Amino acid sequence: MRGFHFSNFQADDKPKGGFDEMLKLFTQLLNYTAGDAGETLAWMNELDKQYKFTTGDYGMGDFIDDLKDKGFIKENSKDGSMDITSKTEQVIRKSALEEIFGKLKKAGKGNHNSNISGIGEEKNADRREYTFGDSLDQIDMTASIQNAQINHGIGNFTLTENDLEVEEKDYKTLTSTVLMIDISHSMILYGEDRITPAKKVAMAMAELIHTRYPKDTLDIVVFGNDAWPITVKDLPYLQVGPYHTNTLAGLELAADLLRRRKTHNKQIFMITDGKPTCLKENGRYYKNSMGLDRKVINKTLNMAAQCKRLNIPITTFMIAQDPYLQQFVREFTEINGGRAFYSSLTGLGEYIFEDYIKNRRKTVR
């Protein structure tokens, strides 16, 4: 019988269970436990009591055995605890990339395209007449032959220079990015976990660049009382410390890392939820968490201006809604000539990825 047969919807009451489903939960929880496999498995045991995602055929013991056999966890020879492996770290990065980047409606192909046309590498929709100096690979032969037939007829085929149609191409750009992550104590205050979304964004960006834009570079800088670079492998284990917010140190380190890069396009993405509250002078910390300290703020603004002179725009993702903090960000952004987003935690990844993908600036020398 042709057509469609409709019936009442029957929900699938079977428990999901199984290794693949439990692995997804395991990798998600690792983001919240800073990569602690033992604590993650303990959480899963508690969650299993409530939600019963294991079955009589496949229990937590089977899952742990499979994690070991498949190379996702290994036993620490020193104390017998469980540690995740590099294979698990890669799974976490891929999961973060799918979670964040998969939500975007569209993204450019290849490397970042610029808005400058000419003798480039990426085709675009623009067409024009041939001019002396255009390369042969720019000529659209199908369109040129069609022009010749229209202009001269098909009885005595003739192709002249005036028939040639050139396909414009865009330059591909290389981008060097420093992602700054605030790890001051406020990133876990007020009952809100802000560090985990920041870690997910960093891991997803690292995986995106590695797989889709391998010529781009990504450096990651964390800043609290001080600032220091971390590697992608460090991200799952990143935790907030009992720190103040030394934004100046983070910017200084980020600018120094970008000075060493030979690309024309350089940028800083900064994820923070608070105001600068700390400086380091002559080996001693100057701290003031009460309001906006002009000494701290002025030096931070001076660094923003210096980044502008170095052609390094700073995009600030402020994940706090306090009006006086937003006023500081506006002043900071105006001095640097960068951009600012006042983002919720749920939209943080999309904001950063869209801004990264749509970066089409190019300096041609």
Coordinates of C-alpha atoms in Angstrom, one line a residue, residues 41-257:
L41 CA 33.6 7.2 38.2
A42 CA 32.4 7.9 41.8
W43 CA 29.9 10.5 40.4
M44 CA 28.7 8.0 37.8
N45 CA 28.1 5.4 40.5
E46 CA 25.9 7.9 42.3
L47 CA 24.1 9.0 39.1
D48 CA 23.5 5.3 38.3
K49 CA 21.7 4.8 41.6
Q50 CA 19.3 7.7 40.7
Y51 CA 18.9 7.3 36.9
K52 CA 19.7 3.5 36.5
F53 CA 21.5 3.8 33.2
T54 CA 23.3 0.4 33.7
T55 CA 21.6 -2.9 33.1
G56 CA 21.7 -6.4 34.4
D57 CA 23.9 -7.2 31.4
Y58 CA 26.3 -4.3 31.6
G59 CA 27.2 -2.7 34.9
M60 CA 29.7 -0.1 36.1
G61 CA 32.3 -2.8 36.6
D62 CA 32.1 -3.8 33.0
F63 CA 32.4 -0.2 31.9
I64 CA 35.5 0.3 34.0
D65 CA 37.1 -2.9 32.6
D66 CA 36.3 -1.6 29.0
L67 CA 37.8 1.8 29.8
K68 CA 41.0 0.0 30.7
D69 CA 41.0 -2.4 27.8
K70 CA 40.2 0.3 25.3
G71 CA 43.0 2.5 26.6
F72 CA 40.9 5.3 28.1
I73 CA 42.2 5.0 31.6
K74 CA 45.2 3.5 33.2
E75 CA 46.3 2.7 36.7
N76 CA 48.7 5.0 38.5
S77 CA 51.7 2.9 39.5
K78 CA 52.4 5.1 42.5
D79 CA 49.1 5.0 44.4
G80 CA 46.8 2.8 42.4
S81 CA 44.5 5.6 41.3
M82 CA 43.0 5.8 37.9
D83 CA 44.3 8.4 35.4
I84 CA 42.9 9.3 32.0
T85 CA 45.1 8.8 28.9
S86 CA 45.9 11.0 25.9
K87 CA 43.3 9.1 24.0
T88 CA 40.6 10.3 26.5
E89 CA 42.0 13.9 26.3
Q90 CA 41.5 13.8 22.5
V91 CA 37.9 12.4 22.9
I92 CA 37.1 15.3 25.3
R93 CA 38.4 17.8 22.8
K94 CA 36.4 16.3 19.9
S95 CA 33.3 16.1 22.1
A96 CA 33.7 19.8 23.0
L97 CA 34.1 20.7 19.3
E98 CA 30.9 18.8 18.4
E99 CA 29.0 20.4 21.2
I100 CA 30.0 23.9 20.4
F101 CA 30.9 24.1 16.8
G102 CA 28.0 21.8 15.8
K103 CA 25.5 24.4 16.9
L104 CA 26.7 27.0 14.4
K105 CA 24.4 27.4 11.4
K106 CA 27.3 27.8 8.9
A107 CA 31.0 28.2 8.7
G108 CA 33.6 29.0 6.0
K109 CA 35.5 26.2 4.3
G110 CA 39.2 25.9 4.2
N111 CA 41.3 28.6 5.8
H112 CA 40.1 32.0 6.8
N113 CA 39.1 34.0 3.7
S114 CA 39.8 37.7 3.5
N115 CA 37.7 40.4 1.9
I116 CA 40.5 41.3 -0.6
S117 CA 40.1 39.9 -4.1
G118 CA 42.8 39.3 -6.7
I119 CA 45.2 36.6 -7.4
G120 CA 44.4 34.4 -4.5
E121 CA 43.6 30.8 -3.6
E122 CA 39.9 30.6 -2.8
K123 CA 37.3 31.1 -5.5
N124 CA 34.4 33.5 -5.0
A125 CA 31.3 34.5 -7.0
D126 CA 32.8 37.6 -8.6
R127 CA 33.4 37.7 -12.4
R128 CA 35.0 40.3 -14.6
E129 CA 36.7 40.7 -18.0
Y130 CA 40.2 39.5 -18.6
T131 CA 43.0 42.1 -18.1
F132 CA 46.7 41.8 -18.8
G133 CA 48.5 40.0 -16.0
D134 CA 45.7 37.6 -15.0
S135 CA 46.8 34.0 -14.7
L136 CA 45.5 31.2 -16.8
D137 CA 44.0 29.4 -13.8
Q138 CA 41.7 32.4 -13.1
I139 CA 40.0 32.1 -16.5
D140 CA 36.6 30.5 -16.4
M141 CA 36.8 28.5 -19.7
T142 CA 33.2 27.4 -19.7
A143 CA 31.9 31.0 -19.3
S144 CA 34.5 32.3 -21.9
I145 CA 33.4 29.8 -24.5
Q146 CA 29.8 30.7 -23.9
N147 CA 30.7 34.3 -24.3
A148 CA 32.4 33.6 -27.6
Q149 CA 29.4 31.7 -29.0
I150 CA 27.1 34.6 -28.0
N151 CA 29.4 37.2 -29.4
H152 CA 30.5 35.5 -32.7
G153 CA 28.0 32.7 -33.3
I154 CA 28.6 29.0 -33.5
G155 CA 29.0 28.6 -37.3
N156 CA 32.6 30.0 -37.3
F157 CA 33.8 29.6 -33.7
T158 CA 36.2 32.4 -32.6
L159 CA 37.6 33.1 -29.1
T160 CA 39.1 36.5 -28.5
E161 CA 40.5 38.3 -25.5
N162 CA 37.3 40.2 -25.1
D163 CA 35.4 36.9 -24.6
L164 CA 37.5 35.8 -21.7
E165 CA 35.9 35.9 -18.3
V166 CA 38.0 35.8 -15.1
E167 CA 36.9 34.2 -11.9
E168 CA 38.1 36.3 -8.9
K169 CA 39.8 34.5 -6.0
D170 CA 40.2 35.5 -2.4
Y171 CA 43.4 35.4 -0.4
K172 CA 43.6 32.8 2.3
T173 CA 44.8 34.2 5.6
L174 CA 46.7 32.7 8.5
T175 CA 45.6 33.7 12.0
S176 CA 47.6 33.5 15.3
T177 CA 45.3 33.6 18.3
V178 CA 45.9 33.7 22.0
L179 CA 43.0 32.6 24.2
M180 CA 43.3 34.1 27.7
I181 CA 41.3 32.4 30.4
D182 CA 40.6 34.0 33.8
I183 CA 41.2 31.5 36.6
S184 CA 40.7 33.9 39.5
H185 CA 38.5 32.7 42.4
S186 CA 35.4 34.5 41.1
M187 CA 35.1 32.0 38.2
I188 CA 33.5 29.6 40.7
L189 CA 31.8 32.0 43.1
Y190 CA 28.1 32.7 43.5
G191 CA 27.1 29.1 42.8
E192 CA 28.1 29.3 39.1
D193 CA 30.7 27.2 37.4
R194 CA 32.3 29.5 34.8
I195 CA 35.6 27.8 34.3
T196 CA 34.2 24.6 32.8
P197 CA 32.6 26.4 29.8
A198 CA 35.8 28.3 29.3
K199 CA 37.8 25.0 29.2
K200 CA 35.4 23.5 26.8
V201 CA 35.7 26.5 24.4
A202 CA 39.5 26.2 24.6
M203 CA 39.5 22.5 23.9
A204 CA 37.1 22.9 21.0
M205 CA 39.2 25.7 19.5
A206 CA 42.3 23.6 19.7
E207 CA 40.6 20.7 18.0
L208 CA 39.1 22.9 15.3
I209 CA 42.5 24.5 14.5
H210 CA 44.3 21.2 14.5
T211 CA 41.7 19.6 12.1
R212 CA 40.4 22.4 9.9
Y213 CA 43.0 25.2 10.1
P214 CA 46.3 23.5 10.7
K215 CA 48.3 26.5 9.6
D216 CA 46.8 28.7 12.2
T217 CA 48.2 28.8 15.7
L218 CA 46.6 28.9 19.1
D219 CA 48.3 29.7 22.3
I220 CA 46.5 29.5 25.7
V221 CA 47.2 31.8 28.6
V222 CA 45.7 31.5 32.0
F223 CA 45.8 34.4 34.4
G224 CA 45.2 34.9 38.2
N225 CA 47.8 36.6 40.4
D226 CA 50.3 35.9 37.6
A227 CA 49.9 34.6 34.0
W228 CA 51.5 31.6 32.4
P229 CA 51.0 29.6 29.2
I230 CA 49.5 26.1 29.2
T231 CA 49.3 23.4 26.6
V232 CA 46.2 21.8 25.1
K233 CA 47.0 18.7 27.2
D234 CA 46.7 20.7 30.4
L235 CA 43.2 21.9 29.7
P236 CA 41.1 19.0 31.1
Y237 CA 43.0 19.4 34.4
L238 CA 42.7 23.2 34.7
Q239 CA 41.2 24.5 38.0
V240 CA 40.4 27.8 39.5
G241 CA 42.9 29.0 42.2
P242 CA 42.6 31.3 45.2
Y243 CA 43.7 34.1 42.9
H244 CA 43.0 37.7 42.2
T245 CA 42.8 39.0 38.6
N246 CA 46.0 40.2 37.0
T247 CA 44.7 41.0 33.6
L248 CA 47.8 43.1 32.8
A249 CA 50.1 40.1 33.2
G250 CA 47.9 38.1 30.9
L251 CA 47.9 40.7 28.2
E252 CA 51.7 41.2 28.5
L253 CA 52.3 37.5 28.0
A254 CA 49.8 37.2 25.2
A255 CA 51.3 40.1 23.3
D256 CA 54.8 38.6 23.8
L257 CA 53.7 35.3 22.4

